[in-house]
XYZ file of C-alpha atoms in Angstrom:
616
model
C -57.001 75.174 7.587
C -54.336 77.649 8.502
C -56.050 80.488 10.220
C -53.948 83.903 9.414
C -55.892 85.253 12.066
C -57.289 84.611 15.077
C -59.924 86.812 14.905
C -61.240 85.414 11.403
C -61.937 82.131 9.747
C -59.887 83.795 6.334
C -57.288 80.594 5.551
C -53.980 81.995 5.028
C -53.722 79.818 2.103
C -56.589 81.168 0.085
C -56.266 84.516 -2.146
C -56.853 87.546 -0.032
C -59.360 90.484 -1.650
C -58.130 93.384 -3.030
C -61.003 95.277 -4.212
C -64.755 95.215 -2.919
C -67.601 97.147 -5.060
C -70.610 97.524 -2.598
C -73.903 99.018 -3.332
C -75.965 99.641 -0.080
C -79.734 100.539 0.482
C -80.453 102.357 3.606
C -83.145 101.699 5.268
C -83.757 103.508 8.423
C -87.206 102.166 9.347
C -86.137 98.772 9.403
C -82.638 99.202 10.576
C -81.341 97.239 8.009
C -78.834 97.808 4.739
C -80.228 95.630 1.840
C -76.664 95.351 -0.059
C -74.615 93.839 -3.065
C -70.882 93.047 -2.278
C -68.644 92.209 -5.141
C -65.231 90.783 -4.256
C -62.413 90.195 -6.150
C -59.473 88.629 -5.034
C -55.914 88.696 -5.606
C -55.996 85.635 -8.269
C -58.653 83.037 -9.391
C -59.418 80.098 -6.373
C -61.211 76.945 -7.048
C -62.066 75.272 -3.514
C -63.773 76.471 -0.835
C -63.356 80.151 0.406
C -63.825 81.254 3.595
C -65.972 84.341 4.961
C -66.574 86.434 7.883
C -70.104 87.560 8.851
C -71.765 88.255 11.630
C -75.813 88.780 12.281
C -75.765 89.279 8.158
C -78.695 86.934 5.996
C -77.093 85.657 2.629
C -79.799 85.969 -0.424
C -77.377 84.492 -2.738
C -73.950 83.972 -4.129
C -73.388 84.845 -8.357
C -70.753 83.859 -10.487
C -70.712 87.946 -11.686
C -69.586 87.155 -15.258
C -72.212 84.873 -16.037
C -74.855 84.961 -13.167
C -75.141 81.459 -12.441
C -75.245 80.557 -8.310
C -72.594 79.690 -6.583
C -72.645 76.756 -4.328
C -72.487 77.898 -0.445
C -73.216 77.123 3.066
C -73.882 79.253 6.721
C -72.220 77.850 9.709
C -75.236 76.615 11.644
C -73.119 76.836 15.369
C -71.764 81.223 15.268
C -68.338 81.595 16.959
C -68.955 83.571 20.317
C -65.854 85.758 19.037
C -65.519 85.337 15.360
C -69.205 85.599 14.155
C -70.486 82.881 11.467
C -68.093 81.703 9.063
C -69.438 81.275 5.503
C -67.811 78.814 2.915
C -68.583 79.294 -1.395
C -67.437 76.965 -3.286
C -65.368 78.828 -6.548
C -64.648 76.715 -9.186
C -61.466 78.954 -11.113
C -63.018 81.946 -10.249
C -61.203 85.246 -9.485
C -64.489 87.480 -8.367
C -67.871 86.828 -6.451
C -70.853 88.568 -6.556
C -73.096 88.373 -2.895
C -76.612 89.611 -2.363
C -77.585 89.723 1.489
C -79.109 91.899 4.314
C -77.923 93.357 7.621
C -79.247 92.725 10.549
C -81.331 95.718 12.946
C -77.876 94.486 15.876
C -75.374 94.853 13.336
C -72.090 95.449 15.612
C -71.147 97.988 13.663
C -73.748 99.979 12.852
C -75.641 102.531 15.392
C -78.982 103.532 14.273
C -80.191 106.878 16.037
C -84.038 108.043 15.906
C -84.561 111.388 15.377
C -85.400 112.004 18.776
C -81.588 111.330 19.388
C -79.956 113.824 17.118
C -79.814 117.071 17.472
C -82.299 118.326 15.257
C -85.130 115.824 16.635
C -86.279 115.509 12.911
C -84.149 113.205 10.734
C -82.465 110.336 12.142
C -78.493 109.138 11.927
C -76.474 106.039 11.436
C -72.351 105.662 11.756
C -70.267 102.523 11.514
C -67.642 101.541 14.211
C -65.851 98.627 12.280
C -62.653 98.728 14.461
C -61.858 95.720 15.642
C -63.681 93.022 14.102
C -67.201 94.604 13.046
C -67.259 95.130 9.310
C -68.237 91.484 9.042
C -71.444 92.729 10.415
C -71.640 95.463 7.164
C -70.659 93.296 4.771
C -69.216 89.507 4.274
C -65.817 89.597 4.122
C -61.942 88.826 5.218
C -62.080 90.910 7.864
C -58.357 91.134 8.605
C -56.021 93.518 8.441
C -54.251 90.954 6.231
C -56.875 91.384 3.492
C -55.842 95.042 2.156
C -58.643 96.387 -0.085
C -59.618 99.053 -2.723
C -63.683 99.938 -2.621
C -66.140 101.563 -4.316
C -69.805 102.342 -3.007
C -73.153 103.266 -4.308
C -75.050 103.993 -1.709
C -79.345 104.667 -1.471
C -80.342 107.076 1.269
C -83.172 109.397 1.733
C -82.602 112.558 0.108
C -82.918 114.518 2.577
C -79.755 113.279 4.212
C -75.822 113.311 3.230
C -73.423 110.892 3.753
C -69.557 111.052 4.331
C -67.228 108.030 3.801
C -63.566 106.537 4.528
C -63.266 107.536 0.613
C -63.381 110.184 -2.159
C -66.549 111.510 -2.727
C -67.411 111.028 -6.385
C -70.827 112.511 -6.823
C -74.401 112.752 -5.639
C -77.346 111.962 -7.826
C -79.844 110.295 -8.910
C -80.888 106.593 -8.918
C -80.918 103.871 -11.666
C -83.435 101.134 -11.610
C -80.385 98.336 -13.638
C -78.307 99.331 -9.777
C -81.249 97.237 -8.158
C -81.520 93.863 -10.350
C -79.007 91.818 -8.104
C -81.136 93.027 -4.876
C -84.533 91.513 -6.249
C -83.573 88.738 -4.128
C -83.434 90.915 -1.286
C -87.002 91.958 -1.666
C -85.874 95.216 -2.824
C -86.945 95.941 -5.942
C -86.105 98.957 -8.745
C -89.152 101.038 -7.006
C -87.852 101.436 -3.862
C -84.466 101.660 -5.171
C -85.537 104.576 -7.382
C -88.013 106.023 -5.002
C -89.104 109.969 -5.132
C -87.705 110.422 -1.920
C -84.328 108.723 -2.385
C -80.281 109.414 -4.153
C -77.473 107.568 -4.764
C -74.366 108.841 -3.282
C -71.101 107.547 -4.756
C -67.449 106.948 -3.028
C -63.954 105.923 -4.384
C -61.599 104.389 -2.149
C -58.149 103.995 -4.727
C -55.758 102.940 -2.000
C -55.610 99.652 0.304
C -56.866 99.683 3.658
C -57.844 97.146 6.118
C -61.397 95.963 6.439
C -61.570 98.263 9.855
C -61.247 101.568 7.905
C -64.402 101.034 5.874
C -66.739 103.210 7.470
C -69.664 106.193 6.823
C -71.836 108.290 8.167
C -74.888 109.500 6.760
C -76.894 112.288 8.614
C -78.144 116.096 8.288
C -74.492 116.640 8.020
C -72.986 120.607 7.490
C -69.702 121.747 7.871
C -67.163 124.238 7.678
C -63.634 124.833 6.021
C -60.554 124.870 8.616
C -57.702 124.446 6.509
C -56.859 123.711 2.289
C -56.926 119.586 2.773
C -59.486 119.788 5.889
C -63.466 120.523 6.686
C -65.443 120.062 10.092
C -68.254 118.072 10.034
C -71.152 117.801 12.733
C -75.011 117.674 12.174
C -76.238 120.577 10.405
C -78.110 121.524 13.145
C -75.638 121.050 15.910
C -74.236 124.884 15.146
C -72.795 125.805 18.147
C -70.447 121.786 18.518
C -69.807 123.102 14.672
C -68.326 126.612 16.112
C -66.392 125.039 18.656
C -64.864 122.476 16.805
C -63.757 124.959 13.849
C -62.413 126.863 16.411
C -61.185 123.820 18.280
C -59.277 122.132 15.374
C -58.390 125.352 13.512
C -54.521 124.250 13.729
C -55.161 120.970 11.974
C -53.255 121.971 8.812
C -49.458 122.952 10.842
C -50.579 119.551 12.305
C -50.325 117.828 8.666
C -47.466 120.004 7.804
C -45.478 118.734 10.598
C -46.562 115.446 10.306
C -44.905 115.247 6.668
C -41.776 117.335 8.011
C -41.301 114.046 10.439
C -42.963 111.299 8.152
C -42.912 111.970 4.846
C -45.502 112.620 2.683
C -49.554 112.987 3.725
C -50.671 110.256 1.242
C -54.806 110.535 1.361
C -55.395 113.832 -0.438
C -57.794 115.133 2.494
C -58.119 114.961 6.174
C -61.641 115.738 7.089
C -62.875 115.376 10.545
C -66.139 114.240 11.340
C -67.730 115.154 15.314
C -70.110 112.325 15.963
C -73.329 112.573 18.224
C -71.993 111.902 22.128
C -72.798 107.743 21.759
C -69.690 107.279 19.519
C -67.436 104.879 21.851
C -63.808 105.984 21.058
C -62.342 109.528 21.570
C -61.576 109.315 17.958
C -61.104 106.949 15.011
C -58.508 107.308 12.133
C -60.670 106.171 9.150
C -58.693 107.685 6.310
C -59.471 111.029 4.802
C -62.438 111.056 7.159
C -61.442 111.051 11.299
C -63.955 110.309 13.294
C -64.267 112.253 16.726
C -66.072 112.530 19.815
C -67.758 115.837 20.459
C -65.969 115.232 24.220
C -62.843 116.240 22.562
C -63.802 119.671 22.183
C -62.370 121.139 25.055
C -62.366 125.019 24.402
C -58.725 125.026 25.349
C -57.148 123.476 22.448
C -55.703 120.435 24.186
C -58.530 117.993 21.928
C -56.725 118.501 19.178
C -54.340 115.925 20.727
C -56.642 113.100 19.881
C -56.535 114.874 16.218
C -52.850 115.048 16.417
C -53.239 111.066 16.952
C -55.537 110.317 14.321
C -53.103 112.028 12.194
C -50.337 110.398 12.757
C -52.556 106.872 11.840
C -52.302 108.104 8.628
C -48.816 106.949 8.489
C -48.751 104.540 11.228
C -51.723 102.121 11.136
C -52.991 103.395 8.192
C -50.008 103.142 5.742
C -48.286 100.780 7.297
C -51.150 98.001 9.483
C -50.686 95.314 12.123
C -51.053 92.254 10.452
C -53.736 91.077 13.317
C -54.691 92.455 16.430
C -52.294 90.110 18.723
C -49.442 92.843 17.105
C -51.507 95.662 17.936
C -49.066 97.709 19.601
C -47.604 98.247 16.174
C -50.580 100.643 15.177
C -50.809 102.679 18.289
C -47.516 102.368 19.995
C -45.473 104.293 16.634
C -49.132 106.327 16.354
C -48.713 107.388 20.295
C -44.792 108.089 19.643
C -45.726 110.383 16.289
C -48.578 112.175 18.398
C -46.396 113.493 20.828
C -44.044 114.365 18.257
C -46.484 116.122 16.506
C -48.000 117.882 19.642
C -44.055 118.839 20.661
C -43.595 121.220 18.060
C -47.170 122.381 17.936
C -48.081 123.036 21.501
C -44.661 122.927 23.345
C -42.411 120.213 25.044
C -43.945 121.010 28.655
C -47.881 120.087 26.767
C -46.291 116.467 25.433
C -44.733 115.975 28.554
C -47.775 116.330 30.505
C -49.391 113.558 27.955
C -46.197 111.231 28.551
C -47.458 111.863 32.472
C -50.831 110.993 31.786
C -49.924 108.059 29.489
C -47.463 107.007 32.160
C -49.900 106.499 34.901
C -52.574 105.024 32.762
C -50.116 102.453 31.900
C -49.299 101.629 35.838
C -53.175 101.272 35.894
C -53.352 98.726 33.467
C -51.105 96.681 35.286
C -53.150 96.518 38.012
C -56.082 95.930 36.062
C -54.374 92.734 34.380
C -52.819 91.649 37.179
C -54.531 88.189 37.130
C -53.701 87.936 33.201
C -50.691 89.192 32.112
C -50.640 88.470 28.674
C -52.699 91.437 28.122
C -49.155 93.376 29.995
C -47.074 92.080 26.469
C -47.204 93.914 23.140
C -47.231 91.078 21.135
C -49.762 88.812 22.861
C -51.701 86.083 22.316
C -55.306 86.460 21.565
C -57.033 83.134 20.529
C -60.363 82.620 22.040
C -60.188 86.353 23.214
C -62.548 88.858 22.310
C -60.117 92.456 21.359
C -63.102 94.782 22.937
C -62.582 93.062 26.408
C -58.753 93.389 26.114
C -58.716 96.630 25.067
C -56.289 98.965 26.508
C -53.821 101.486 27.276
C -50.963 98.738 26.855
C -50.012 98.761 23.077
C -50.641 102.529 23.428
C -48.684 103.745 26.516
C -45.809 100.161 26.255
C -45.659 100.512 22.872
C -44.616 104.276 23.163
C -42.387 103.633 25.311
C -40.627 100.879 23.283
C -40.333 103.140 20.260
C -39.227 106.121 22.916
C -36.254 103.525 24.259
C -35.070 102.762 20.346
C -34.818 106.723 20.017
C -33.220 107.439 23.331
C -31.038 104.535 22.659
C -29.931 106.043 19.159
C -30.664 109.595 19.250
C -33.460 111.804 17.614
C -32.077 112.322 14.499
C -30.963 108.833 13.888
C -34.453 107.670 14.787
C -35.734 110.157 12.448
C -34.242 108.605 9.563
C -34.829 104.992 10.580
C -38.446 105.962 10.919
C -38.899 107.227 7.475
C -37.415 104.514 5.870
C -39.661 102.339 8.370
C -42.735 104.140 6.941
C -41.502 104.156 2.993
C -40.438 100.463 3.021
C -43.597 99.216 4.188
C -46.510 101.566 3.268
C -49.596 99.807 2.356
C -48.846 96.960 3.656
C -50.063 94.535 6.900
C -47.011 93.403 9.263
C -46.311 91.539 12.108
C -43.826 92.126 15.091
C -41.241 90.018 13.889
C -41.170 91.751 10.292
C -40.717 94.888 12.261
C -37.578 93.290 14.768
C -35.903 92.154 11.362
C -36.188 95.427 9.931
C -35.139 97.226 13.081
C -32.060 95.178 13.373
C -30.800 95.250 9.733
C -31.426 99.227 10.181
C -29.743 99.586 13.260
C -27.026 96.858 13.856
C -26.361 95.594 17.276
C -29.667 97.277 18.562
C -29.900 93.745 20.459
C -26.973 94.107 22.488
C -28.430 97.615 23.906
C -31.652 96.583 24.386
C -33.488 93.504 25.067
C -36.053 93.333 22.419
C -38.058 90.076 23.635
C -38.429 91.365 26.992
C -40.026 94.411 25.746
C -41.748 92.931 22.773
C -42.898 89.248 24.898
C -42.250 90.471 28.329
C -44.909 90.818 30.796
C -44.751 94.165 33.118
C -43.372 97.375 32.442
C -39.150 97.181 31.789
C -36.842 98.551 34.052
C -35.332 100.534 31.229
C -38.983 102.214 30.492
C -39.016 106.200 30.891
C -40.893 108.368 33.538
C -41.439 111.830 32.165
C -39.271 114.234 34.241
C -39.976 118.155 33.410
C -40.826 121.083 36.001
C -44.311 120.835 35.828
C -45.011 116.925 35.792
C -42.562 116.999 39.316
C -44.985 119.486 40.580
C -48.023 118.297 40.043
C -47.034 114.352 40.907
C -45.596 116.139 44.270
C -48.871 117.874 45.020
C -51.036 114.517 44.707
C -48.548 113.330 47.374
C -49.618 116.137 49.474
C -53.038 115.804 49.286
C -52.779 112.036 50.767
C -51.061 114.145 54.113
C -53.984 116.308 53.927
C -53.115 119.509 51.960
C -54.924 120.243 48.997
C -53.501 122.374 45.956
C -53.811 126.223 46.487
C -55.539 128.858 43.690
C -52.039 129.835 43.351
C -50.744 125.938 42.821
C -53.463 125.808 40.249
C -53.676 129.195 38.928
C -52.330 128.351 35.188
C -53.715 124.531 35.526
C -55.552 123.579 32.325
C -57.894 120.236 31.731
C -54.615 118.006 31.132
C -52.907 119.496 34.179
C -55.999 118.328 36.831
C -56.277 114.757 34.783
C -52.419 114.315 35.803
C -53.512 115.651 39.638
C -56.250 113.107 40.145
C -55.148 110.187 38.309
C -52.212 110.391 40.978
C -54.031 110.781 44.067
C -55.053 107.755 46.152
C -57.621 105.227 44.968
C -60.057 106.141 47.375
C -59.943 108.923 50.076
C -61.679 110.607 53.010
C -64.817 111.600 51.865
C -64.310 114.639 53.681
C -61.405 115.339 51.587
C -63.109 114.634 48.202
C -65.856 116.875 48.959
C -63.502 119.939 49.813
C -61.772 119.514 46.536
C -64.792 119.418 44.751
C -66.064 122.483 46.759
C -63.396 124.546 46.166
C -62.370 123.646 42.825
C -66.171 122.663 41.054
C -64.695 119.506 39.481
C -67.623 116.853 39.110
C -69.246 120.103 37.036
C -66.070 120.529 35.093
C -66.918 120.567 31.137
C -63.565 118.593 30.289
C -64.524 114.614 30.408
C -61.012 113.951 31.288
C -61.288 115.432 34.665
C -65.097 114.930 35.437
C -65.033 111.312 34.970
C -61.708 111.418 37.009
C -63.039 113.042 39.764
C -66.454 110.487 40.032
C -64.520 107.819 39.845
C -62.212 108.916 43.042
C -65.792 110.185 44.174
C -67.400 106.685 43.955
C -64.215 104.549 45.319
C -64.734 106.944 48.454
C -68.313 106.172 49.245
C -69.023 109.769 48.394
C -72.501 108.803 47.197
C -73.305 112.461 47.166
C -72.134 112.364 43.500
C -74.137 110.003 42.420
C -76.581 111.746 40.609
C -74.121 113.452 38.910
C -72.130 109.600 37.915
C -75.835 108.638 36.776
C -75.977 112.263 34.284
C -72.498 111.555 32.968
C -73.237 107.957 32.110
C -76.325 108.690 30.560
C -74.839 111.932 28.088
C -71.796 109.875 26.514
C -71.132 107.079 25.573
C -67.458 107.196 25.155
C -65.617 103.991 26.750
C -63.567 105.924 28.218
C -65.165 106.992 30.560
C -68.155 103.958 30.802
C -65.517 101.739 31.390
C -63.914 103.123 34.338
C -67.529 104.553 35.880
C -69.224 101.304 35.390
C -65.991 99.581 37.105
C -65.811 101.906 39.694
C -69.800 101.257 40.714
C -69.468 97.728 40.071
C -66.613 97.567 42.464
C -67.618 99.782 45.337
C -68.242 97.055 47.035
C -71.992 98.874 48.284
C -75.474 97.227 46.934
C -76.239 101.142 46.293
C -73.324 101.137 44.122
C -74.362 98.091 42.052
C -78.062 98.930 41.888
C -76.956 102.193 40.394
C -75.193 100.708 37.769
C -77.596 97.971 36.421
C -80.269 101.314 36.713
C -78.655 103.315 34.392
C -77.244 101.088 32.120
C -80.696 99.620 31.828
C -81.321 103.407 31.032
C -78.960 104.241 29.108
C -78.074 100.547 26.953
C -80.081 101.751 24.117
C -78.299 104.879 23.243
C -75.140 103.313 23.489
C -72.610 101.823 20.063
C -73.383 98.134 20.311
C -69.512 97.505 21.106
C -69.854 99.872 24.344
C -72.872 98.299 25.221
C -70.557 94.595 25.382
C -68.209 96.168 27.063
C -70.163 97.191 29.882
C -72.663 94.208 29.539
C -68.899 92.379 30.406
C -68.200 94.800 33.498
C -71.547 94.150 35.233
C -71.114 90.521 34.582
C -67.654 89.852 36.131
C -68.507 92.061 39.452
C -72.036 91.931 40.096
């Protein structure tokens, strides 16, 4: 067996799929999607086929032209990482047909009661499949190798709406022939067809990796912000709908400037969808439907940088897709690089300077952090036996801009532009790896290699010599403050008088690790920043608050925790507790994640199940 990643037991040597037709019962007492998965790969296979699943129950595998079983077996031992590989036997076949189950811990599914949504009376689901979580949806080769077309019917209650990854197609009602192959589910035409139930259907016509499947389904409303884009939040969540049609109202100069730089916007819509607080990423670039964080919304504009970034995914990461997630730099390095392209011309040079700042010091951050294991410091690393949730980081975000950002400086802008178009149009739709990208970058741009040394950056540990520190009027200023402060003078009303959310992230994230408590408390005092309703700089401030003993604040670290559920900011709280050194420090966080686990995404709840592990 040849492995083409190792994240998955899919064999490099067997056909990949290229289309999936799914149809999906919801059902939200249970927990559990009772589901039909029809694959067909990219030509007829007679051996034995590998697939990923994890916590799913396999009914059955069908030949699906003439409904005889296929031969099968489960891995009895599941891979820690990986999940449980499961082998059919195809004998010249070209398509399978699989009935199975979910499971109530699906890793990519979060269930939410009623009691957890906003209205308090119907209750919510959302996927999370990025990395290596739609094996927990549906079998599959969950790579980003396997590029696939899909189509869904999907059973929910009808009083409920869903929103997909995918065209919408239409909503009505359902057919008792949709349920035959799930008999073997125990799910009969009569619940299939129940009074109280409808089939929506979706259309995905373009190939995407595995970890773009996703949906939502929810008391959903929304409202228009632009001709290719619509808000979407609970129905009942009015006022988070307000603010983020007021929030993302500039989405469509975003696309416009996006194709001006990229070429064309090639998934008809860009709809954004604002998630209940639990969702663990700031945002996630499922095509035609982004899925956000309500933490973005800011009131100030500056969240529409993570919807500048999930923007530009839909030419970096989207169109074009790492191949695995050792070359993962290649989705969010170009994606950080277009971003602050993006936010240049919409918001002004001195606003994407201040996010090179920020970027810049997160990346110094994760150097510490990985100082015992430095192959997380490389873009192209090596990830066998490693889990990408527990490696995840600001590396192939923050070092792969800055690669990308040396190749442009080293060229010039308009060069660049060029080479990154034809970049883009030579290999949309399909899955690459680093060294495809080297090959191309050198036949583009001859004798790039002589000006810069592309192993170092690409296999190097560390940060290159040759990397960029943002240098502008305001980034000088506010780095030379946080100096200040460690001599014991804090920022004046005047210093901060035209300081917005991004400007105090900067501030903080430079000051010392830990400080007087004294200190801490006077900048709180004066400038109200534990109650401050940007994330960015609340969750900075606790976690300078915690690292100084100030345990004053820890009431307000225990809130925080137990509102979001953003890794962003667990991460760094949890670590900070965890670390503190104090058993009041570590009681607090085993309290309140024993609190809060529950309402967590099951992938934040690993991450911080990993935290409290390694330090308490």
């Amino acid at each position: 067996m040849a492995p083409i990643d190792p994240h998955s037991f899919t064999d490099s040597s067997h056909p990949l799929t290229t289309h999936l037709a799914l149809s999906l019962y919801l059902d939200f007492n249970t927990s559990i999607i009772h589901g039909s998965a029809l694959l067909t790969l990219s030509s007829a296979f007679s051996g034995e086929l590998s697939l990923d699943t994890r916590c799913i129950s396999i009914h059955m595998f069908l030949d699906p032209l003439t409904l005889e079983p296929l031969p099968y077996r489960v891995s009895t031992t599941p891979d820690r990482i990986r999940g449980t590989e499961v082998v059919v036997v195809l004998s010249g076949q070209s398509s399978l047909l699989i009935v199975y189950s979910t499971s109530p811990s699906a890793s990519a599914l979060q269930w939410l009661s009623p009691l957890q949504t906003f209205s308090k009376l119907h209750p919510y689901v959302y996927t999370q499949c990025q990395a290596i979580h739609a094996r927990s949806i549906f079998p599959c080769q969950d790579t980003p190798a396997a590029r696939i077309r899909y189509d869904v019917v999907m059973n929910i209650p009808n009083s409920l709406s869903a929103v997909m990854s995918a065209r919408h197609v239409r909503r009505r009602l359902a057919v008792p022939e949709e349920a035959k192959h799930l008999e073997a589910g125990s799910l009969g035409p009569s619940l299939w067809c129940g009074e109280d139930r409808v089939v929506e259907e979706f259309a995905m016509e373009q190939p995407i990796p595995p970890y773009l499947f996703a949906f939502a389904v929810g008391e959903l409303g929304f409202r228009e912000v632009g001709p290719r884009t619509r808000v979407y939040t609970e129905s009942a969540a009015v006022e988070v709908l307000d603010a983020a049609a007021l929030e993302f109202a500039g989405t469509e100069d975003m696309i416009k400037q996006g194709e001006k730089l990229f070429g064309d916007y090639e998934w008809e819509r860009f709809d954004l969808l604002v998630l209940p607080p639990s969702f663990p990423y700031g945002g996630m670039e499922n095509p035609r439907m982004v899925f956000l964080t309500p933490t973005v919304i800011k009131g100030d504009a500056t969240g529409a940088q993570v919807v500048a970034h999930e923007l530009a995914h839909s030419w970096t990461g989207n169109l074009i897709t790492n191949i695995n997630n050792e070359h993962f730099w290649l989705n969010e390095g170009f994606t950080t690089y277009a971003e602050r392209r993006i936010v240049e011309v919409v918001q002004g040079a001195d606003r994407a300077t201040l996010n090179i700042g920020i970027g810049w010091r997160g990346l110094t951050d994760e150097m510490e952090r990985f100082k015992d294991n430095l192959e997380c410091t490389k873009l192209w690393n090596k990830q066998e036996g490693v889990d990408p949730d527990d490696v995840y980081s600001q590396v192939p975000y923050e070092k792969g801009f800055q690669f990308v950002l040396r190749i442009e400086r080293q060229i010039g802008r308009t060069a660049f532009d060029e080479f990154l178009k034809k970049y883009i149009a030579t290999f949309k739709f399909k899955s690459i790896d680093t060294s495809t990208f080297l090959e191309f970058l050198k036949a583009n741009i001859p004798g790039i290699e002589k000006e810069i040394n592309l192993q170092l950056w690409t296999e190097g540990v560390g940060i290159p010599e040759d990397a960029y520190e943002p240098v502008s009027t305001i980034y000088t200023k506010i780095i030379s403050l946080a100096k200040e402060f460690k001599e014991g003078r804090m920022p004046s009303e005047d210093d901060v008088a035209e300081w917005n959310g991004q400007e105090w992230e900067l501030y903080l994230e430079n000051l010392p690790k830990s400080c007087e408590p004294s200190q801490v408390m006077a900048l709180d005092k004066r400038y109200r920043l534990a109650e401050s309703k940007d994330y960015e700089v609340k969750v900075s401030f606790l976690q300078l608050a915690v690292a100084s003993k100030c345990r004053e604040y820890h009431g307000e670290v225990k809130k925080t925790l137990k509102e979001v559920g953003r890794m962003k900011y667990l991460r760094p709280l949890f670590t900070a507790l965890a670390q503190a050194g104090g058993t009041e420090e570590k009681q607090l966080a085993k309290q309140v994640f024993a609190e809060a686990r529950e309402t967590y995404h099951p992938i934040a709840q690993g991450v911080v199940e990993s935290i409290l592990s390694k330090y308490i």
